[in-house]
Short mmCIF file of C-alpha atoms in Angstrom, two decimals:
data_model
loop_
_atom_site.label_atom_id
_atom_site.label_comp_id
_atom_site.label_asym_id
_atom_site.label_seq_id
_atom_site.Cartn_x
_atom_site.Cartn_y
_atom_site.Cartn_z
CA MET A 1 -0.10 -0.07 -0.28
CA HIS A 2 0.83 3.52 -1.12
CA LEU A 3 0.65 6.31 1.48
CA PRO A 4 0.47 9.97 0.90
CA GLU A 5 3.68 11.94 1.59
CA ASP A 6 1.47 14.04 4.12
CA LEU A 7 0.50 11.25 5.97
CA VAL A 8 4.12 9.54 5.91
CA LEU A 9 5.33 12.73 7.53
CA GLU A 10 2.52 12.87 9.77
CA ILE A 11 3.66 9.59 11.21
CA LEU A 12 7.22 10.15 11.14
CA SER A 13 7.13 13.38 13.22
CA LYS A 14 5.22 11.31 15.86
CA VAL A 15 7.95 8.55 16.02
CA PRO A 16 11.17 9.68 18.38
CA ALA A 17 14.62 10.87 16.89
CA VAL A 18 16.39 7.13 18.00
CA SER A 19 13.49 4.90 16.48
CA LEU A 20 13.63 7.13 13.16
CA ALA A 21 17.82 6.80 12.96
CA ARG A 22 16.87 3.17 12.82
CA PHE A 23 14.11 3.35 9.93
CA ARG A 24 16.44 4.51 7.26
CA SER A 25 17.78 1.54 6.26
CA THR A 26 14.37 0.11 6.03
CA CYS A 27 13.01 2.02 3.31
CA ARG A 28 14.43 4.57 0.44
CA ARG A 29 11.83 6.68 0.57
CA TRP A 30 11.61 6.95 4.48
CA ASN A 31 15.42 7.79 4.53
CA ALA A 32 14.56 10.29 1.90
CA LEU A 33 12.22 12.02 4.26
CA VAL A 34 13.85 11.83 7.51
CA VAL A 35 17.32 13.01 5.53
CA ASP A 36 15.51 16.19 4.81
CA GLY A 37 16.87 19.43 6.43
CA SER A 38 13.39 20.76 7.25
CA PHE A 39 12.17 17.78 8.45
CA ALA A 40 14.78 17.27 10.89
CA LYS A 41 14.56 20.60 12.21
CA LYS A 42 10.58 20.13 12.35
CA HIS A 43 11.13 16.87 14.43
CA TYR A 44 13.48 18.58 16.82
CA ALA A 45 11.00 21.42 17.52
CA TYR A 46 7.44 20.00 17.41
CA GLY A 47 8.07 16.32 17.55
CA PRO A 48 7.40 13.84 20.84
CA ARG A 49 8.75 14.63 23.54
CA GLN A 50 11.63 13.05 24.60
CA TYR A 51 14.05 12.59 28.02
CA PRO A 52 17.03 13.98 27.61
CA ILE A 53 20.26 11.75 28.16
CA VAL A 54 22.22 12.20 30.34
CA ILE A 55 25.91 12.04 28.96
CA MET A 56 29.17 11.98 30.88
CA LEU A 57 32.74 12.33 29.16
CA ILE A 58 34.97 9.80 31.20
CA GLU A 59 38.48 9.43 30.67
CA PHE A 60 38.00 10.76 26.74
CA ARG A 61 34.86 8.52 25.93
CA VAL A 62 31.34 9.59 26.26
CA TYR A 63 29.03 7.65 28.10
CA LEU A 64 25.44 7.42 28.87
CA VAL A 65 24.17 7.66 32.00
CA SER A 66 20.67 6.26 33.41
CA ILE A 67 19.16 8.02 36.25
CA ASP A 68 16.74 6.39 38.90
CA LEU A 69 14.69 9.14 39.92
CA HIS A 70 12.66 7.13 42.01
CA GLY A 71 15.12 4.82 43.68
CA ILE A 72 12.87 1.75 42.21
CA ASN A 73 16.85 0.28 41.72
CA ASN A 74 17.80 0.70 45.18
CA ASN A 75 17.16 -0.67 48.50
CA ASN A 76 16.67 2.52 50.77
CA GLY A 77 14.97 3.84 47.76
CA ALA A 78 16.88 6.99 46.90
CA PRO A 79 17.79 8.18 43.75
CA SER A 80 21.23 6.66 41.50
CA ALA A 81 22.59 6.85 38.77
CA LYS A 82 24.50 4.37 36.54
CA LEU A 83 26.43 4.20 33.32
CA THR A 84 24.52 2.22 30.60
CA GLY A 85 25.94 2.63 27.17
CA GLN A 86 28.82 4.09 25.20
CA PHE A 87 28.89 6.46 22.14
CA SER A 88 31.48 5.48 19.99
CA LEU A 89 33.37 8.28 17.54
CA LYS A 90 35.65 6.84 15.30
CA ASP A 91 38.84 8.06 14.25
CA PRO A 92 39.16 9.23 10.55
CA LEU A 93 42.75 9.47 10.71
CA SER A 94 43.08 5.97 12.11
CA ASN A 95 43.66 2.82 9.90
CA SER A 96 41.65 0.61 12.51
CA SER A 97 38.77 1.12 14.19
CA GLU A 98 40.40 3.49 16.69
CA GLU A 99 38.10 5.77 18.66
CA VAL A 100 38.88 9.65 19.14
CA ASP A 101 39.58 10.91 22.51
CA ILE A 102 37.42 13.82 23.52
CA ARG A 103 38.84 16.00 25.69
CA ASN A 104 35.97 18.42 25.76
CA ALA A 105 31.95 18.74 24.49
CA PHE A 106 29.54 21.35 23.97
CA HIS A 107 25.70 20.29 23.20
CA CYS A 108 23.36 22.40 20.92
CA ASP A 109 20.17 20.64 19.39
CA GLY A 110 21.17 16.92 19.48
CA LEU A 111 24.66 17.83 18.14
CA LEU A 112 27.80 17.77 20.09
CA LEU A 113 30.88 20.11 19.22
CA CYS A 114 33.59 17.66 20.44
CA CYS A 115 37.57 19.09 21.16
CA THR A 116 40.07 16.14 21.13
CA LYS A 117 42.90 15.42 23.26
CA ASP A 118 45.27 16.53 19.91
CA ARG A 119 43.36 19.24 19.50
CA ARG A 120 41.18 18.79 16.57
CA LEU A 121 37.62 19.99 16.43
CA VAL A 122 34.71 18.01 15.00
CA VAL A 123 30.62 18.42 15.24
CA TRP A 124 28.93 15.07 15.85
CA ASN A 125 25.14 13.83 15.93
CA PRO A 126 25.72 10.51 18.03
CA CYS A 127 22.18 9.29 16.57
CA SER A 128 22.63 9.58 12.90
CA GLY A 129 26.76 8.81 13.30
CA GLU A 130 27.19 12.21 10.81
CA THR A 131 30.31 13.58 11.80
CA LYS A 132 32.10 17.20 10.25
CA TRP A 133 35.55 17.64 11.22
CA ILE A 134 36.61 21.69 11.61
CA GLN A 135 39.90 22.62 10.03
CA PRO A 136 41.53 26.00 11.77
CA ARG A 137 42.85 28.93 9.79
CA ASN A 138 45.69 28.10 11.80
CA SER A 139 45.78 25.83 14.89
CA TYR A 140 43.71 25.15 17.74
CA LYS A 141 45.46 25.69 21.29
CA GLU A 142 44.35 23.86 24.52
CA SER A 143 43.17 27.02 26.22
CA ASP A 144 40.12 27.80 23.55
CA LEU A 145 36.80 28.19 24.37
CA TYR A 146 34.27 27.13 21.88
CA ALA A 147 30.47 27.28 21.71
CA LEU A 148 28.06 25.43 18.84
CA GLY A 149 24.92 28.01 18.36
CA TYR A 150 22.29 28.47 15.38
CA ASP A 151 21.97 31.61 13.62
CA ASN A 152 17.95 32.38 13.23
CA ARG A 153 18.46 34.87 10.49
CA SER A 154 20.46 32.42 8.42
CA SER A 155 19.20 29.34 9.18
CA SER A 156 23.09 27.98 9.66
CA TYR A 157 25.02 26.43 12.61
CA LYS A 158 27.85 28.81 14.19
CA ILE A 159 31.32 27.61 16.19
CA LEU A 160 32.54 30.21 18.33
CA ARG A 161 36.08 30.17 19.62
CA MET A 162 37.56 32.20 22.03
CA HIS A 163 41.59 32.27 22.40
CA PRO A 164 43.19 34.07 25.31
CA VAL A 165 46.32 35.63 24.29
CA GLY A 166 48.89 36.98 26.46
CA ASN A 167 46.22 37.42 29.57
CA PRO A 168 43.02 35.68 30.70
CA PHE A 169 41.37 38.81 29.97
CA HIS A 170 42.64 39.21 26.52
CA ILE A 171 40.61 37.50 24.32
CA GLU A 172 40.71 37.10 20.59
CA SER A 173 37.13 35.62 18.93
CA GLU A 174 36.63 33.98 15.72
CA VAL A 175 33.44 32.22 14.66
CA TYR A 176 32.83 29.07 11.64
CA ASP A 177 30.15 30.08 9.63
CA PHE A 178 28.75 26.10 8.59
CA ALA A 179 26.93 28.27 5.56
CA SER A 180 30.31 29.33 3.96
CA HIS A 181 32.48 26.66 5.23
CA SER A 182 35.11 29.45 6.72
CA TRP A 183 36.24 31.20 9.81
CA ARG A 184 36.10 34.69 10.21
CA SER A 185 37.16 37.03 12.82
CA VAL A 186 34.63 38.68 15.83
CA GLY A 187 37.47 41.04 17.24
CA VAL A 188 39.14 41.22 20.45
CA THR A 189 37.97 42.11 23.80
CA THR A 190 39.53 42.92 26.90
CA ASP A 191 36.75 43.57 29.25
CA PHE A 192 36.09 39.92 31.21
CA HIS A 193 37.42 36.65 31.84
CA ILE A 194 35.13 33.23 31.54
CA GLN A 195 35.62 30.97 34.37
CA THR A 196 35.71 27.70 33.19
CA ASN A 197 35.78 26.13 36.62
CA GLU A 198 32.25 26.99 37.20
CA SER A 199 30.73 27.31 33.50
CA TYR A 200 30.83 25.66 30.37
CA GLY A 201 28.53 27.46 28.73
CA MET A 202 24.67 26.70 28.01
CA ASN A 203 23.14 27.33 24.87
CA VAL A 204 19.43 28.54 24.97
CA LYS A 205 17.30 30.04 21.40
CA GLY A 206 20.02 30.97 19.81
CA PHE A 207 21.97 32.46 22.47
CA THR A 208 25.06 30.93 24.64
CA TYR A 209 25.86 32.14 28.09
CA TRP A 210 29.08 31.89 30.40
CA PHE A 211 29.89 32.96 33.79
CA ALA A 212 32.13 35.95 33.55
CA LEU A 213 34.87 37.82 35.78
CA SER A 214 35.13 41.42 35.14
CA LYS A 215 38.79 42.61 34.60
CA ASP A 216 38.13 45.20 37.54
CA TRP A 217 37.25 42.43 40.12
CA TRP A 218 39.45 43.16 42.77
CA SER A 219 37.26 46.39 42.92
CA SER A 220 33.90 45.73 41.64
CA ASP A 221 30.92 44.92 43.69
CA ASP A 222 29.89 43.17 40.66
CA ARG A 223 32.78 41.29 39.77
CA ARG A 224 30.74 38.19 38.36
CA PHE A 225 28.06 38.78 35.93
CA LEU A 226 26.30 36.78 33.10
CA LEU A 227 28.45 37.23 29.33
CA SER A 228 26.15 36.00 26.54
CA PHE A 229 26.84 35.55 22.63
CA ASP A 230 24.34 36.39 19.49
CA PHE A 231 25.31 33.95 17.28
CA SER A 232 23.04 35.96 14.63
CA ARG A 233 24.37 39.00 15.24
CA GLU A 234 27.95 37.74 16.55
CA ARG A 235 28.13 40.22 19.40
CA PHE A 236 29.27 39.60 23.01
CA GLN A 237 26.89 41.19 25.93
CA CYS A 238 27.62 41.45 29.58
CA LEU A 239 23.77 40.38 31.67
CA PRO A 240 23.67 41.30 35.63
CA LEU A 241 23.12 37.99 37.47
CA PRO A 242 19.58 38.19 39.57
CA ALA A 243 19.77 40.13 42.62
CA ASP A 244 19.61 37.64 44.78
CA VAL A 245 23.20 36.33 43.85
CA LYS A 246 25.71 37.90 45.81
CA ASN A 247 29.39 37.74 45.59
CA LEU A 248 29.51 35.88 48.69
CA HIS A 249 28.33 32.93 46.70
CA LEU A 250 30.71 30.43 46.51
CA THR A 251 29.35 28.81 43.03
CA VAL A 252 27.14 29.82 40.34
CA VAL A 253 26.70 27.52 37.65
CA LEU A 254 23.97 27.11 34.89
CA SER A 255 21.69 24.71 33.67
CA VAL A 256 18.63 24.27 31.27
CA THR A 257 14.78 22.92 32.10
CA ARG A 258 14.23 19.63 29.64
CA GLU A 259 11.19 21.05 28.18
CA GLU A 260 10.75 24.66 27.35
CA GLN A 261 14.53 25.37 27.22
CA GLN A 262 14.93 27.86 29.91
CA LEU A 263 17.97 28.96 31.68
CA CYS A 264 18.81 27.85 35.40
CA MET A 265 20.88 29.20 37.62
CA PHE A 266 22.25 27.34 40.87
CA ALA A 267 23.82 29.50 43.67
CA THR A 268 25.55 27.70 46.75
CA LEU A 269 25.73 29.57 49.97
CA GLY A 270 27.65 27.56 53.14
CA ALA A 271 30.89 26.01 53.70
CA GLY A 272 32.03 22.32 54.46
CA ASN A 273 29.43 19.76 53.94
CA VAL A 274 26.41 22.16 54.76
CA TYR A 275 25.77 24.74 52.19
CA LYS A 276 22.37 25.85 50.76
CA LEU A 277 21.49 25.71 47.00
CA ASP A 278 19.01 28.65 45.65
CA VAL A 279 17.88 28.18 42.31
CA PHE A 280 16.63 30.59 39.90
CA VAL A 281 14.79 30.34 36.60
CA ALA A 282 14.67 32.52 33.60
CA THR A 283 11.09 33.32 33.11
CA LYS A 284 11.41 35.36 29.96
CA THR A 285 14.48 35.50 27.08
CA GLU A 286 14.52 38.72 25.12
CA GLU A 287 14.22 37.46 21.57
CA THR A 288 16.78 39.87 20.14
CA THR A 289 18.99 40.89 23.17
CA GLY A 290 18.95 37.94 24.78
CA GLU A 291 18.50 39.86 28.30
CA LEU A 292 16.92 37.50 30.62
CA THR A 293 13.88 38.06 33.36
CA TRP A 294 14.88 35.87 36.26
CA THR A 295 12.51 34.27 39.18
CA LYS A 296 13.75 32.41 42.37
CA PHE A 297 12.34 28.97 42.08
CA ARG A 298 13.21 27.69 45.45
CA ARG A 299 16.15 27.12 48.20
CA PHE A 300 17.23 23.57 48.54
CA HIS A 301 19.51 22.01 51.34
CA SER A 302 21.89 19.31 50.44
CA LYS A 303 19.82 16.20 51.19
CA ILE A 304 18.59 16.95 47.63
CA CYS A 305 21.56 15.85 45.64
CA ILE A 306 23.48 13.29 44.90
CA ASN A 307 27.51 13.36 44.48
CA VAL A 308 28.38 10.99 42.05
CA SER A 309 31.53 9.77 40.77
CA ALA A 310 31.93 6.74 38.68
CA ASP A 311 33.42 2.75 39.15
CA HIS A 312 34.41 1.67 36.26
CA GLU A 313 34.18 -2.16 36.92
CA LYS A 314 30.75 -1.96 38.00
CA LYS A 315 29.60 0.93 35.47
CA VAL A 316 27.81 2.39 38.36
CA LEU A 317 28.19 6.06 39.36
CA VAL A 318 28.37 6.26 43.40
CA PRO A 319 26.67 8.45 45.77
CA HIS A 320 28.95 10.01 47.94
CA HIS A 321 28.80 12.16 51.31
CA ILE A 322 32.23 13.34 51.56
CA LEU A 323 34.42 16.03 49.76
CA LEU A 324 36.09 13.86 46.79
CA PRO A 325 39.07 15.31 45.00
CA TYR A 326 36.88 16.14 41.77
CA TYR A 327 33.00 15.43 41.84
CA ASN A 328 29.69 16.14 40.13
CA ILE A 329 25.69 16.90 41.46
CA LEU A 330 22.99 15.64 40.01
CA HIS A 331 20.30 17.64 41.44
CA ILE A 332 17.13 16.15 41.24
CA VAL A 333 13.84 18.60 40.86
CA GLY A 334 10.50 17.03 40.45
CA GLU A 335 11.24 14.71 37.20
CA ASP A 336 13.96 17.29 35.86
CA ILE A 337 17.49 16.74 36.33
CA TYR A 338 20.28 19.53 36.72
CA ILE A 339 23.99 18.98 36.65
CA ARG A 340 26.22 21.32 38.74
CA GLN A 341 29.87 20.62 38.37
CA VAL A 342 32.41 21.17 41.10
CA ASN A 343 36.32 20.84 41.23
CA LYS A 344 38.20 20.78 44.53
CA ASP A 345 41.57 20.26 43.05
CA GLY A 346 42.88 22.78 39.86
CA ASP A 347 45.13 19.85 39.09
CA ILE A 348 42.31 17.18 38.84
CA ARG A 349 39.78 17.75 35.70
CA CYS A 350 36.56 17.23 36.53
CA PRO A 351 34.60 14.54 34.20
CA ILE A 352 31.65 16.45 32.01
CA LEU A 353 28.09 15.99 32.38
CA LEU A 354 25.77 16.88 29.53
CA THR A 355 21.97 16.75 29.33
CA TYR A 356 21.71 15.24 25.43
CA VAL A 357 18.26 14.87 23.48
CA PRO A 358 18.54 12.59 20.55
CA SER A 359 17.46 14.48 17.31
CA LEU A 360 18.24 14.01 13.33
CA VAL A 361 19.14 17.31 12.51
CA GLN A 362 22.05 17.33 9.77
CA ILE A 363 25.20 18.93 9.88
CA GLN A 364 25.94 21.16 6.76
CA GLN A 365 28.86 19.64 5.05
CA GLY A 366 30.91 21.36 2.42
CA ILE A 367 31.30 20.67 -1.49
#
């Protein structure tokens, strides 16, 4: 039976991305529809609600993490987490099936922007397996900071590269445009320093946000602020933190809600093993400027979080109630999972945790 194309599109739009990826090898007609860029973008925006997958970068590999919110698999009923699988990215420079060593990752629309241990840059869709290796104008540096975002004006993805030169407050920036497949300079800034130990950057509605430190941090009452980058206009903007977030907060970390794609902020106040956690939600994002309106969601105490570290033999993320050399904290708020990373030792790199939503979004390839 030959179904009308409109009906096929309607049916496929209700199928999760992971299942659609499997259908591509079943039927040429379905494959043509699935790989169509407009369908992929529409499916990501309006398709069935998909729970985000928590992925963790451990020893240069991307692992899938299963979160048990209700403690079904735990005798004491406490929430738990364990490693359930791995995304594999093969190295095109290897004659064997050797995998790429991934040093860092950034998520946007189901795509991962990955920095490799040997300083290469690749955009990867783990759901479809599609990749695009990005060549530098000169060379990449270990101190580079990256972000992947979407230009709503040109309907194209872009990569932001920031490179500190000389001192952390002197930053040269450039953008890679997937439409032209080339890099161009954005300029030099000397007003801020991004605190990478607190902020890897979060992408929301065409803007990426980080926590930054003012160049006048030693004399300013507002030494910390929110830095945004607009991928459509290719410009930075300094935004104030919520009024309740003071400089006395120990750490301030960003996350994103699952469904509405709202920016969230975690501000920790306290000392030792006793602390309070204030959660703020950006209830409004100005479309043209990226400015945010914040609402204080609520205050939590340490009992609502799980401190986890990886047990490689059992593939389990083990809860801890002591300070470790490095650890991550998963905050469970209702059925949403927020990730906060804390690094207690500057010599030990904290494993990276991301929430990843599978998608069929295609990567714009060059000719």
